[in-house]
Tab-separated table of C-alpha atoms in Angstrom:
chain	number	residue	atom	x	y	z
A	55	MET	CA	-2.714	-29.463	-3.999
A	56	ARG	CA	-6.741	-28.745	-3.837
A	57	GLU	CA	-8.712	-27.323	-6.836
A	58	ASP	CA	-10.852	-24.259	-6.108
A	59	LYS	CA	-13.470	-22.604	-8.853
A	60	GLY	CA	-11.662	-24.407	-11.745
A	61	SER	CA	-8.403	-23.658	-10.806
A	62	TYR	CA	-5.771	-25.294	-8.816
A	63	VAL	CA	-4.572	-23.718	-5.557
A	64	GLN	CA	-1.318	-24.501	-3.676
A	65	THR	CA	-1.958	-23.871	-0.015
A	66	GLN	CA	1.319	-23.770	2.343
A	67	GLU	CA	2.204	-23.058	5.865
A	68	THR	CA	5.078	-20.437	5.598
A	69	PRO	CA	7.018	-19.746	9.160
A	70	GLU	CA	7.790	-16.379	10.099
A	71	LYS	CA	11.178	-14.957	9.024
A	72	GLY	CA	12.881	-11.527	9.772
A	73	ILE	CA	12.256	-9.306	12.730
A	74	ASN	CA	8.571	-8.201	13.790
A	75	ALA	CA	7.504	-4.715	12.545
A	76	PHE	CA	6.293	-4.488	16.196
A	77	PHE	CA	9.526	-5.197	17.614
A	78	LEU	CA	11.252	-2.333	15.524
A	79	MET	CA	8.695	0.020	16.485
A	80	PHE	CA	9.120	-0.932	20.348
A	81	ILE	CA	12.835	-0.239	19.666
A	82	VAL	CA	12.125	2.982	18.065
A	83	ILE	CA	9.826	3.947	20.882
A	84	VAL	CA	13.005	3.017	23.351
A	85	VAL	CA	15.310	5.096	21.603
A	86	MET	CA	13.153	8.324	21.597
A	87	THR	CA	12.561	7.549	25.079
A	88	ILE	CA	16.129	7.392	25.788
A	89	LEU	CA	16.891	10.372	23.351
A	90	THR	CA	14.651	12.919	25.783
A	91	TYR	CA	17.600	12.565	27.979
A	92	ILE	CA	20.258	13.395	25.389
A	93	VAL	CA	18.668	15.681	22.746
A	94	PRO	CA	17.765	19.296	23.818
A	95	ALA	CA	13.970	20.175	23.729
A	96	GLY	CA	12.825	22.735	21.357
A	97	GLN	CA	10.034	24.433	19.822
A	98	TYR	CA	8.064	26.308	17.200
A	99	ASP	CA	5.172	28.551	17.599
A	100	ARG	CA	2.121	27.603	15.813
A	101	VAL	CA	-0.342	29.066	14.029
A	102	GLU	CA	-3.722	28.886	12.328
A	103	LYS	CA	-3.829	29.634	8.859
A	104	ASP	CA	-6.824	29.303	6.411
A	105	GLY	CA	-8.238	26.393	8.997
A	106	ARG	CA	-5.182	24.436	9.088
A	107	THR	CA	-2.620	24.645	12.111
A	108	VAL	CA	0.848	25.339	10.707
A	109	VAL	CA	4.486	26.164	11.971
A	110	ASP	CA	6.000	29.380	12.365
A	111	PRO	CA	9.743	28.998	10.016
A	112	THR	CA	11.076	31.847	11.986
A	113	SER	CA	10.047	30.941	15.702
A	114	PHE	CA	12.448	27.905	16.763
A	115	HIS	CA	14.019	28.358	20.016
A	116	PHE	CA	15.249	25.682	22.755
A	117	VAL	CA	13.063	24.900	25.722
A	118	ASP	CA	13.722	23.386	29.044
A	119	SER	CA	13.905	19.547	28.637
A	120	SER	CA	11.200	17.023	29.717
A	121	PRO	CA	12.693	13.504	29.829
A	122	VAL	CA	10.032	10.721	29.343
A	123	GLY	CA	10.363	8.357	32.545
A	124	PRO	CA	10.182	4.253	32.172
A	125	LEU	CA	6.503	4.199	33.259
A	126	GLU	CA	5.425	7.281	31.118
A	127	MET	CA	7.055	5.409	28.435
A	128	PHE	CA	4.727	2.334	28.524
A	129	ASN	CA	1.646	4.865	29.296
A	130	SER	CA	2.394	6.343	25.970
A	131	VAL	CA	1.154	3.148	24.359
A	132	HIS	CA	-2.561	3.928	25.526
A	133	HIS	CA	-2.192	7.397	24.698
A	134	GLY	CA	-0.895	6.461	20.917
A	135	LEU	CA	-3.851	4.289	20.666
A	136	VAL	CA	-6.372	6.840	21.456
A	137	GLU	CA	-4.878	9.325	19.664
A	138	GLY	CA	-4.810	6.720	16.363
A	139	ALA	CA	-8.448	5.840	17.031
A	140	PRO	CA	-10.137	7.375	14.414
A	141	ILE	CA	-7.973	6.095	11.658
A	142	ILE	CA	-7.340	2.841	13.561
A	143	LEU	CA	-11.427	2.343	13.851
A	144	PHE	CA	-11.784	3.616	10.088
A	145	VAL	CA	-9.386	0.622	8.907
A	146	PHE	CA	-11.283	-2.041	10.993
A	147	LEU	CA	-14.508	-0.947	9.340
A	148	PHE	CA	-12.947	-0.792	5.928
A	149	GLY	CA	-11.232	-4.264	6.590
A	150	GLY	CA	-14.791	-5.707	7.832
A	151	ALA	CA	-16.704	-4.389	4.824
A	152	LEU	CA	-14.063	-6.298	2.636
A	153	GLY	CA	-14.217	-8.994	4.118
A	154	ILE	CA	-17.976	-9.330	3.302
A	155	MET	CA	-17.054	-8.532	-0.073
A	156	GLN	CA	-14.741	-11.298	-0.469
A	157	ALA	CA	-17.179	-13.793	1.532
A	158	THR	CA	-19.606	-13.523	-1.801
A	159	GLY	CA	-16.692	-15.164	-3.913
A	160	ALA	CA	-17.384	-12.442	-6.166
A	161	ILE	CA	-14.001	-11.334	-6.836
A	162	ASP	CA	-12.423	-14.656	-6.509
A	163	SER	CA	-14.900	-15.839	-9.402
A	164	PHE	CA	-13.739	-12.830	-11.585
A	165	ILE	CA	-10.103	-13.425	-11.711
A	166	THR	CA	-10.697	-17.115	-12.220
A	167	PHE	CA	-13.271	-16.179	-14.852
A	168	VAL	CA	-10.559	-14.183	-16.540
A	169	ALA	CA	-7.707	-16.681	-16.299
A	170	ALA	CA	-10.014	-19.388	-17.653
A	171	ARG	CA	-11.374	-16.518	-20.776
A	172	PHE	CA	-7.957	-15.498	-21.511
A	173	GLY	CA	-5.646	-18.237	-20.625
A	174	THR	CA	-4.167	-18.935	-24.318
A	175	LYS	CA	-4.093	-15.088	-24.914
A	176	GLU	CA	-0.777	-13.704	-23.176
A	177	LYS	CA	-0.916	-10.800	-24.985
A	178	LEU	CA	-4.326	-9.851	-23.562
A	179	LEU	CA	-4.021	-11.860	-20.394
A	180	ILE	CA	-0.988	-10.128	-18.909
A	181	PRO	CA	-2.298	-6.366	-19.392
A	182	LEU	CA	-5.899	-7.736	-18.278
A	183	LEU	CA	-4.616	-9.318	-15.511
A	184	VAL	CA	-2.422	-6.231	-14.471
A	185	LEU	CA	-4.975	-4.018	-14.658
A	186	ILE	CA	-7.405	-6.063	-12.366
A	187	PHE	CA	-4.956	-6.409	-9.471
A	188	SER	CA	-3.366	-2.862	-9.973
A	189	LEU	CA	-7.346	-1.700	-9.674
A	190	LEU	CA	-7.869	-3.642	-6.604
A	191	GLY	CA	-4.606	-2.251	-5.126
A	192	THR	CA	-5.242	1.549	-6.122
A	193	LEU	CA	-8.632	1.614	-5.168
A	194	ILE	CA	-9.234	-0.557	-2.271
A	195	GLY	CA	-5.544	-1.143	-0.974
A	196	SER	CA	-5.358	-4.714	-1.687
A	197	ALA	CA	-2.302	-6.541	-0.366
A	198	GLU	CA	-2.147	-9.292	1.936
A	199	ASP	CA	-5.482	-10.483	0.828
A	200	THR	CA	-4.399	-11.050	-3.110
A	201	LEU	CA	-1.503	-13.504	-1.769
A	202	VAL	CA	-4.536	-16.419	-2.410
A	203	TYR	CA	-4.392	-15.028	-5.952
A	204	ILE	CA	-0.538	-16.381	-6.516
A	205	ALA	CA	-1.806	-19.921	-6.244
A	206	ILE	CA	-4.085	-19.461	-8.935
A	207	ILE	CA	-2.123	-17.067	-11.639
A	208	VAL	CA	0.997	-19.069	-11.243
A	209	PRO	CA	-0.496	-22.473	-12.186
A	210	MET	CA	-1.844	-20.716	-15.387
A	211	THR	CA	1.244	-19.187	-16.514
A	212	MET	CA	3.090	-22.221	-16.153
A	213	ALA	CA	0.130	-24.204	-18.102
A	214	LEU	CA	1.055	-21.636	-21.175
A	215	ARG	CA	4.776	-22.263	-20.620
A	216	MET	CA	5.716	-19.291	-19.166
A	217	ASP	CA	7.332	-19.796	-15.482
A	218	ALA	CA	6.363	-19.095	-11.884
A	219	LEU	CA	8.033	-15.442	-11.674
A	220	THR	CA	5.425	-14.474	-14.476
A	221	GLY	CA	2.476	-15.272	-12.685
A	222	PHE	CA	4.013	-14.230	-9.492
A	223	ALA	CA	5.097	-10.931	-10.862
A	224	ILE	CA	1.439	-10.130	-12.251
A	225	VAL	CA	0.144	-10.430	-9.122
A	226	MET	CA	2.733	-8.677	-6.820
A	227	LEU	CA	3.732	-5.986	-9.381
A	228	GLY	CA	0.180	-5.292	-10.175
A	229	THR	CA	-1.476	-5.280	-6.560
A	230	LEU	CA	1.701	-3.579	-5.042
A	231	ALA	CA	4.087	-2.094	-7.207
A	232	THR	CA	1.406	-0.401	-9.393
A	233	GLY	CA	-1.922	-0.106	-7.390
A	234	PHE	CA	-1.029	0.301	-3.883
A	235	VAL	CA	1.590	2.771	-4.424
A	236	THR	CA	-0.633	4.977	-6.432
A	237	GLY	CA	-3.376	5.233	-4.445
A	238	ILE	CA	-5.751	6.693	-6.201
A	239	THR	CA	-8.278	5.743	-3.558
A	240	ASN	CA	-6.511	3.759	-1.288
A	241	PRO	CA	-7.762	4.172	1.989
A	242	PHE	CA	-4.385	2.754	4.094
A	243	ASN	CA	-1.837	5.160	2.575
A	244	VAL	CA	-3.186	8.149	1.034
A	245	ALA	CA	-6.479	8.774	3.309
A	246	VAL	CA	-4.198	8.018	6.412
A	247	ALA	CA	-1.613	10.357	4.965
A	248	GLN	CA	-4.178	13.101	4.107
A	249	SER	CA	-5.930	12.874	6.745
A	250	ILE	CA	-3.167	13.456	9.187
A	251	ALA	CA	-2.243	16.282	6.621
A	252	GLU	CA	-5.489	18.197	7.097
A	253	LEU	CA	-5.717	17.713	3.586
A	254	PRO	CA	-9.260	16.872	1.735
A	255	ILE	CA	-9.537	13.070	1.275
A	256	TYR	CA	-8.299	11.925	-1.962
A	257	SER	CA	-8.002	15.384	-3.252
A	258	GLY	CA	-5.234	15.859	-5.395
A	259	MET	CA	-6.296	12.689	-7.598
A	260	GLY	CA	-5.258	13.865	-10.779
A	261	MET	CA	-1.695	13.567	-10.519
A	262	ARG	CA	-2.303	10.016	-8.713
A	263	ILE	CA	-4.378	9.036	-11.983
A	264	ALA	CA	-1.133	10.068	-13.821
A	265	ILE	CA	1.306	7.909	-12.457
A	266	TYR	CA	-0.692	5.116	-12.125
A	267	VAL	CA	-1.154	4.820	-16.059
A	268	VAL	CA	2.745	4.868	-16.311
A	269	PHE	CA	3.214	2.431	-13.935
A	270	TYR	CA	0.798	0.481	-15.453
A	271	LEU	CA	2.700	0.804	-18.860
A	272	LEU	CA	6.093	-0.079	-17.189
A	273	THR	CA	4.724	-3.309	-15.398
A	274	VAL	CA	2.713	-4.341	-18.266
A	275	PHE	CA	5.867	-4.301	-20.714
A	276	TYR	CA	8.182	-5.222	-18.241
A	277	ILE	CA	6.192	-8.646	-17.438
A	278	TYR	CA	5.516	-9.193	-20.775
A	279	PHE	CA	9.393	-8.936	-22.301
A	280	HIS	CA	10.089	-11.295	-19.458
A	281	ALA	CA	7.310	-13.970	-20.364
A	282	ARG	CA	8.271	-13.807	-24.384
A	283	LYS	CA	11.871	-14.837	-23.370
A	284	VAL	CA	11.011	-17.453	-21.415
A	285	LYS	CA	8.512	-19.001	-24.065
A	286	ARG	CA	11.185	-18.610	-26.636
A	287	ASP	CA	13.970	-20.131	-24.350
A	288	PRO	CA	12.571	-21.891	-21.234
A	289	SER	CA	15.864	-22.232	-19.410
A	290	LYS	CA	15.646	-18.094	-18.844
A	291	GLY	CA	12.534	-19.076	-16.750
A	292	VAL	CA	11.952	-19.178	-12.700
A	293	TYR	CA	10.137	-21.806	-11.513
A	294	GLY	CA	10.282	-22.087	-7.817
A	295	LYS	CA	8.324	-25.073	-6.636
A	296	PHE	CA	6.600	-25.874	-9.785
A	297	ASN	CA	7.974	-28.473	-12.396
A	298	PRO	CA	8.332	-26.800	-15.871
A	299	ASP	CA	7.447	-30.131	-17.446
A	300	GLU	CA	4.102	-30.844	-15.439
A	301	GLN	CA	1.204	-30.449	-17.679
A	302	ILE	CA	-1.475	-28.346	-15.823
A	303	GLU	CA	-4.643	-27.798	-16.880
A	304	ILE	CA	-7.351	-25.090	-16.196
A	305	ASP	CA	-10.891	-25.032	-16.628
A	306	ARG	CA	-11.298	-23.272	-19.810
A	307	ASN	CA	-15.386	-23.666	-19.315
A	308	PHE	CA	-15.490	-22.064	-16.028
A	309	LYS	CA	-18.565	-19.005	-16.133
A	310	MET	CA	-19.659	-16.377	-13.370
A	311	SER	CA	-22.695	-16.682	-11.695
A	312	LEU	CA	-25.469	-13.874	-12.430
A	313	ARG	CA	-24.996	-13.395	-8.789
A	314	HIS	CA	-21.027	-12.874	-8.662
A	315	LYS	CA	-21.597	-10.429	-11.628
A	316	LEU	CA	-24.234	-8.022	-9.696
A	317	ALA	CA	-22.185	-8.147	-6.817
A	318	LEU	CA	-19.223	-6.770	-8.902
A	319	LEU	CA	-21.434	-4.268	-10.460
A	320	VAL	CA	-22.292	-3.050	-6.779
A	321	LEU	CA	-18.642	-2.958	-6.388
A	322	LEU	CA	-18.335	-0.786	-9.396
A	323	LEU	CA	-21.488	1.398	-8.521
A	324	ASN	CA	-19.420	1.916	-4.845
A	325	PHE	CA	-16.359	3.166	-6.351
A	326	ILE	CA	-18.477	5.786	-8.617
A	327	ALA	CA	-20.266	6.756	-5.406
A	328	LEU	CA	-17.229	7.393	-3.438
A	329	VAL	CA	-15.444	9.472	-5.859
A	330	VAL	CA	-18.781	11.645	-6.397
A	331	GLY	CA	-18.828	11.982	-2.667
A	332	VAL	CA	-15.445	13.118	-1.843
A	333	ILE	CA	-15.113	15.165	-4.782
A	334	LYS	CA	-18.831	16.895	-4.594
A	335	PHE	CA	-20.089	16.417	-0.902
A	336	GLN	CA	-16.296	16.344	0.768
A	337	TRP	CA	-16.710	13.105	2.242
A	338	TYR	CA	-14.048	12.025	5.034
A	339	ILE	CA	-13.243	8.877	6.582
A	340	SER	CA	-16.392	8.324	8.788
A	341	GLU	CA	-18.755	8.506	5.140
A	342	ILE	CA	-16.062	6.607	3.245
A	343	GLY	CA	-16.238	3.869	5.836
A	344	GLY	CA	-20.119	3.608	5.329
A	345	ILE	CA	-20.166	3.437	1.701
A	346	PHE	CA	-18.139	0.699	1.742
A	347	LEU	CA	-20.188	-0.907	4.572
A	348	LEU	CA	-23.290	-0.614	2.963
A	349	SER	CA	-22.143	-1.741	-0.694
A	350	ALA	CA	-20.735	-4.576	1.207
A	351	ILE	CA	-24.385	-5.590	2.857
A	352	ILE	CA	-26.053	-5.202	-0.382
A	353	MET	CA	-23.234	-7.407	-2.027
A	354	GLY	CA	-23.678	-10.195	0.924
A	355	VAL	CA	-27.561	-9.894	0.375
A	356	ILE	CA	-27.006	-10.764	-3.730
A	357	GLY	CA	-24.627	-13.339	-2.695
A	358	LYS	CA	-27.103	-14.940	-0.594
A	359	LEU	CA	-25.057	-14.471	2.300
A	360	SER	CA	-27.127	-15.243	5.404
A	361	PRO	CA	-26.810	-12.710	8.523
A	362	ASN	CA	-24.387	-14.673	10.217
A	363	GLN	CA	-21.769	-15.278	7.385
A	364	MET	CA	-21.756	-11.660	6.833
A	365	ALA	CA	-20.799	-11.015	10.575
A	366	ASN	CA	-18.278	-13.900	9.927
A	367	GLY	CA	-17.223	-12.525	6.715
A	368	PHE	CA	-16.795	-8.688	8.628
A	369	ILE	CA	-14.976	-10.113	11.774
A	370	ALA	CA	-12.976	-12.173	9.251
A	371	GLY	CA	-12.002	-9.179	7.427
A	372	ALA	CA	-11.255	-7.305	10.141
A	373	ARG	CA	-9.211	-9.398	11.959
A	374	GLU	CA	-7.070	-9.534	8.689
A	375	MET	CA	-6.409	-5.841	9.732
A	376	VAL	CA	-5.299	-6.032	13.603
A	377	ALA	CA	-1.900	-5.771	13.060
A	378	GLY	CA	-2.014	-2.702	10.487
A	379	ALA	CA	-4.236	-1.097	12.501
A	380	LEU	CA	-2.462	-1.569	15.769
A	381	ILE	CA	0.794	-0.480	14.152
A	382	ILE	CA	-0.888	2.997	13.598
A	383	GLY	CA	-1.688	3.131	17.480
A	384	ILE	CA	2.007	2.573	17.859
A	385	ALA	CA	3.341	4.726	15.694
A	386	GLN	CA	1.364	7.588	17.628
A	387	THR	CA	2.991	5.952	20.537
A	388	ILE	CA	6.298	7.335	18.973
A	389	LEU	CA	4.701	11.075	18.357
A	390	VAL	CA	3.130	11.380	21.881
A	391	ILE	CA	6.568	10.675	22.971
A	392	THR	CA	8.411	13.068	20.723
A	393	LYS	CA	5.780	15.641	21.792
A	394	ASN	CA	5.776	15.180	25.637
A	395	GLY	CA	9.729	15.040	25.420
A	396	GLY	CA	9.978	18.160	23.532
A	397	LEU	CA	11.506	15.926	20.826
A	398	LEU	CA	9.382	16.610	17.757
A	399	ASP	CA	10.241	20.180	16.561
A	400	THR	CA	13.669	19.712	17.643
A	401	ILE	CA	13.763	16.853	14.779
A	402	LEU	CA	11.652	19.161	12.444
A	403	PHE	CA	14.259	22.081	12.661
A	404	TYR	CA	17.797	19.898	12.242
A	405	ALA	CA	15.452	17.689	8.984
A	406	SER	CA	14.161	21.166	7.758
A	407	SER	CA	18.128	22.313	7.880
A	408	LEU	CA	19.613	19.353	6.122
A	409	VAL	CA	16.737	19.241	3.260
A	410	GLY	CA	16.471	22.866	2.777
A	411	HIS	CA	20.082	23.390	1.827
A	412	LEU	CA	19.101	21.337	-1.614
A	413	PRO	CA	17.888	23.349	-4.151
A	414	ALA	CA	14.007	24.250	-3.634
A	415	SER	CA	13.107	22.211	-6.982
A	416	ILE	CA	13.889	18.881	-5.465
A	417	ASN	CA	13.279	19.313	-1.444
A	418	ALA	CA	10.498	17.173	-2.381
A	419	VAL	CA	12.808	14.458	-3.690
A	420	GLY	CA	14.486	14.789	-0.606
A	421	MET	CA	11.879	13.892	1.345
A	422	PHE	CA	11.043	10.833	-0.911
A	423	ILE	CA	14.481	9.378	-0.278
A	424	MET	CA	13.590	9.867	3.199
A	425	GLN	CA	10.665	8.099	3.087
A	426	LEU	CA	12.335	5.229	0.879
A	427	PHE	CA	14.666	4.468	3.516
A	428	LEU	CA	12.146	4.749	6.366
A	429	ASN	CA	9.778	2.218	4.849
A	430	PHE	CA	12.583	-0.301	5.620
A	431	ILE	CA	11.757	-0.169	9.411
A	432	VAL	CA	8.126	0.471	8.844
A	433	PRO	CA	6.842	-1.494	5.841
A	434	SER	CA	3.119	-0.924	6.874
A	435	GLY	CA	1.891	1.732	4.599
A	436	SER	CA	-0.606	3.373	7.133
A	437	GLY	CA	1.812	2.778	9.809
A	438	GLN	CA	4.503	4.840	8.069
A	439	ALA	CA	2.188	7.237	7.344
A	440	ALA	CA	1.038	7.549	11.047
A	441	LEU	CA	4.753	7.521	12.255
A	442	THR	CA	6.058	10.057	9.535
A	443	MET	CA	3.567	12.251	8.195
A	444	PRO	CA	2.887	13.966	11.689
A	445	ILE	CA	7.039	15.144	10.848
A	446	MET	CA	6.491	15.497	7.198
A	447	THR	CA	3.587	17.912	6.995
A	448	PRO	CA	5.295	20.715	9.140
A	449	LEU	CA	8.441	20.007	7.243
A	450	ALA	CA	6.701	20.431	3.951
A	451	ASP	CA	5.272	24.155	5.261
A	452	LEU	CA	8.951	25.052	6.745
A	453	ILE	CA	10.919	24.129	3.016
A	454	GLY	CA	8.101	25.470	0.763
A	455	VAL	CA	6.728	21.790	-0.401
A	456	THR	CA	2.739	21.741	-0.427
A	457	ARG	CA	1.567	19.281	2.264
A	458	GLN	CA	-0.057	17.113	-0.797
A	459	THR	CA	3.574	17.142	-2.597
A	460	ALA	CA	4.522	15.382	0.840
A	461	VAL	CA	1.915	12.799	0.851
A	462	PHE	CA	2.789	12.187	-2.313
A	463	ALA	CA	6.623	11.624	-1.688
A	464	PHE	CA	5.592	9.499	1.268
A	465	GLN	CA	3.521	7.447	-1.337
A	466	MET	CA	6.290	6.920	-3.452
A	467	GLY	CA	8.583	5.831	-0.824
A	468	ASP	CA	6.438	3.737	0.714
A	469	GLY	CA	5.396	1.884	-1.778
A	470	ILE	CA	8.276	1.658	-4.260
A	471	SER	CA	10.609	0.144	-1.976
A	472	ASN	CA	8.369	-2.821	-0.766
A	473	MET	CA	9.632	-4.891	-4.200
A	474	VAL	CA	13.023	-4.981	-2.839
A	475	ILE	CA	13.338	-4.614	1.004
A	476	PRO	CA	13.661	-7.957	2.696
A	477	THR	CA	11.259	-6.449	5.521
A	478	SER	CA	7.939	-6.786	3.515
A	479	GLY	CA	5.985	-9.136	4.680
A	480	VAL	CA	3.474	-9.154	1.605
A	481	LEU	CA	6.369	-10.041	-0.558
A	482	LEU	CA	8.251	-12.580	1.564
A	483	ALA	CA	4.926	-14.509	2.305
A	484	GLY	CA	4.169	-14.436	-1.443
A	485	LEU	CA	7.661	-15.361	-2.592
A	486	ALA	CA	7.146	-18.424	-0.243
A	487	ILE	CA	4.078	-19.366	-1.941
A	488	ALA	CA	5.367	-19.468	-5.466
A	489	GLY	CA	8.809	-21.039	-3.808
A	490	ILE	CA	11.009	-18.120	-5.368
A	491	PRO	CA	14.158	-17.589	-3.523
A	492	PHE	CA	14.274	-13.351	-2.380
A	493	THR	CA	17.891	-12.964	-4.188
A	494	LYS	CA	16.267	-14.178	-7.705
A	495	TRP	CA	13.603	-12.105	-7.458
A	496	VAL	CA	15.282	-8.619	-6.186
A	497	LYS	CA	17.820	-9.822	-9.036
A	498	TRP	CA	15.125	-9.437	-12.098
A	499	VAL	CA	12.929	-6.723	-10.377
A	500	PHE	CA	15.452	-4.382	-9.380
A	501	PRO	CA	15.860	-2.965	-12.851
A	502	TYR	CA	12.500	-2.366	-12.482
A	503	PHE	CA	12.555	-0.803	-9.031
A	504	LEU	CA	15.167	1.607	-10.289
A	505	MET	CA	12.983	3.072	-13.142
A	506	GLN	CA	10.149	3.259	-10.834
A	507	VAL	CA	12.512	5.825	-8.555
A	508	VAL	CA	13.263	7.513	-11.702
A	509	ILE	CA	9.585	8.140	-12.766
A	510	ALA	CA	9.016	9.196	-9.188
A	511	ILE	CA	11.623	11.491	-8.896
A	512	ILE	CA	10.349	13.140	-12.170
A	513	PHE	CA	6.710	13.215	-11.242
A	514	LEU	CA	7.870	14.824	-7.700
A	515	ILE	CA	9.960	17.520	-9.669
A	516	ILE	CA	6.745	18.337	-11.534
A	517	ALA	CA	4.639	18.390	-8.528
A	518	GLN	CA	6.705	20.847	-6.630
A	519	ALA	CA	7.007	22.874	-9.729
A	520	ILE	CA	3.395	23.093	-10.575
A	521	ASN	CA	2.642	23.656	-6.623
A	522	TYR	CA	0.395	20.417	-6.270
A	523	GLY	CA	-2.238	20.993	-4.014
A	524	PRO	CA	-4.632	22.194	-2.918
A	525	PHE	CA	-2.189	23.535	-0.343
């Protein structure tokens, strides 16, 4: 154990488990290459409509096959990276900016302050901490970077005579199941998916805010009732690696510095500028990345970071994004192969036939269920967007679902299942830090998962009914 900013932090090396996402994607690449020799090639005619490229649903026809050779398969990796370059570079830029922000210590300081200030008031503490972590997830797409807070929040909940699962759920359900999934301004799922779907970045924000509020309330009540049950009967708790009889002390006198407060004010102003810029000035990924970088540098100056420290923070933050950024390019490789082999439109034709047989009011629900299962294979939000949205966008056009609804279906399918699938690296790493067995976690969280699925279906039916747009 080591003490950090007044709280106890537990560090641990976690062994890699499960199948690497890149290996899974390579298997998909090989399978798709083989399918170019088996599945008939097909083609839809595409037309320009209101500045967008859309599929003519009546124009499908089979064409001569063009199988992808072994060498061409490997060449396609480079083509995929080139195709995904604008989004890949945006992810690196945003990650670097976030690295500078984290190097100031302002975000860590704020969370530690809240834990110390409200540590004896769980009725306020749980809603407040879930709010903080969910905002980190929904506004800036925090995921892996919140794992460090597990080692801060879990000892705090233990000190309050709750259990390790309560602290772990505050971080994980707050960040991922409430924040990341709803993606009000999440650059890693919504921005990527909307850019592929040719939608204005961060358009349709009202629906995402509405489901964020519903998911937030669900998360707070679900965690709170568990915490109260454990306080009444400690034997019902899940303690992981922590001893429930061990007395853990928290520095109640911890205070934020003025520099950290000013840095957080800059972060708040950044989000206000972001919303105004996107809505009023139609900012796109270049402007969004630029405003985050500018805000990060200002925060660094306020935090008295030297130029070298800011550069190192940028590099460290960008380094954290390598896997997520590269998997976008690998997903684009699959798209390159399906296009070159004539498979993309054939897949669209049969997928539209399958989903199209559903009642029109629940076509979007069918897309959501497809995304829910695809997330098992590609648990990366940006990677799944890059893989599926090139197919889901024209599919939405074919079956009468708005593109905004298709993005919403992707969001829900990608995010909700992250809490129960064994391929979610963030979940498994977090469970390892807290020492909570995966089976116990799934048993506890599964009713919550089912409630989220039902809520998502209701919102998707509403989205389809109101032609959730702009298109």
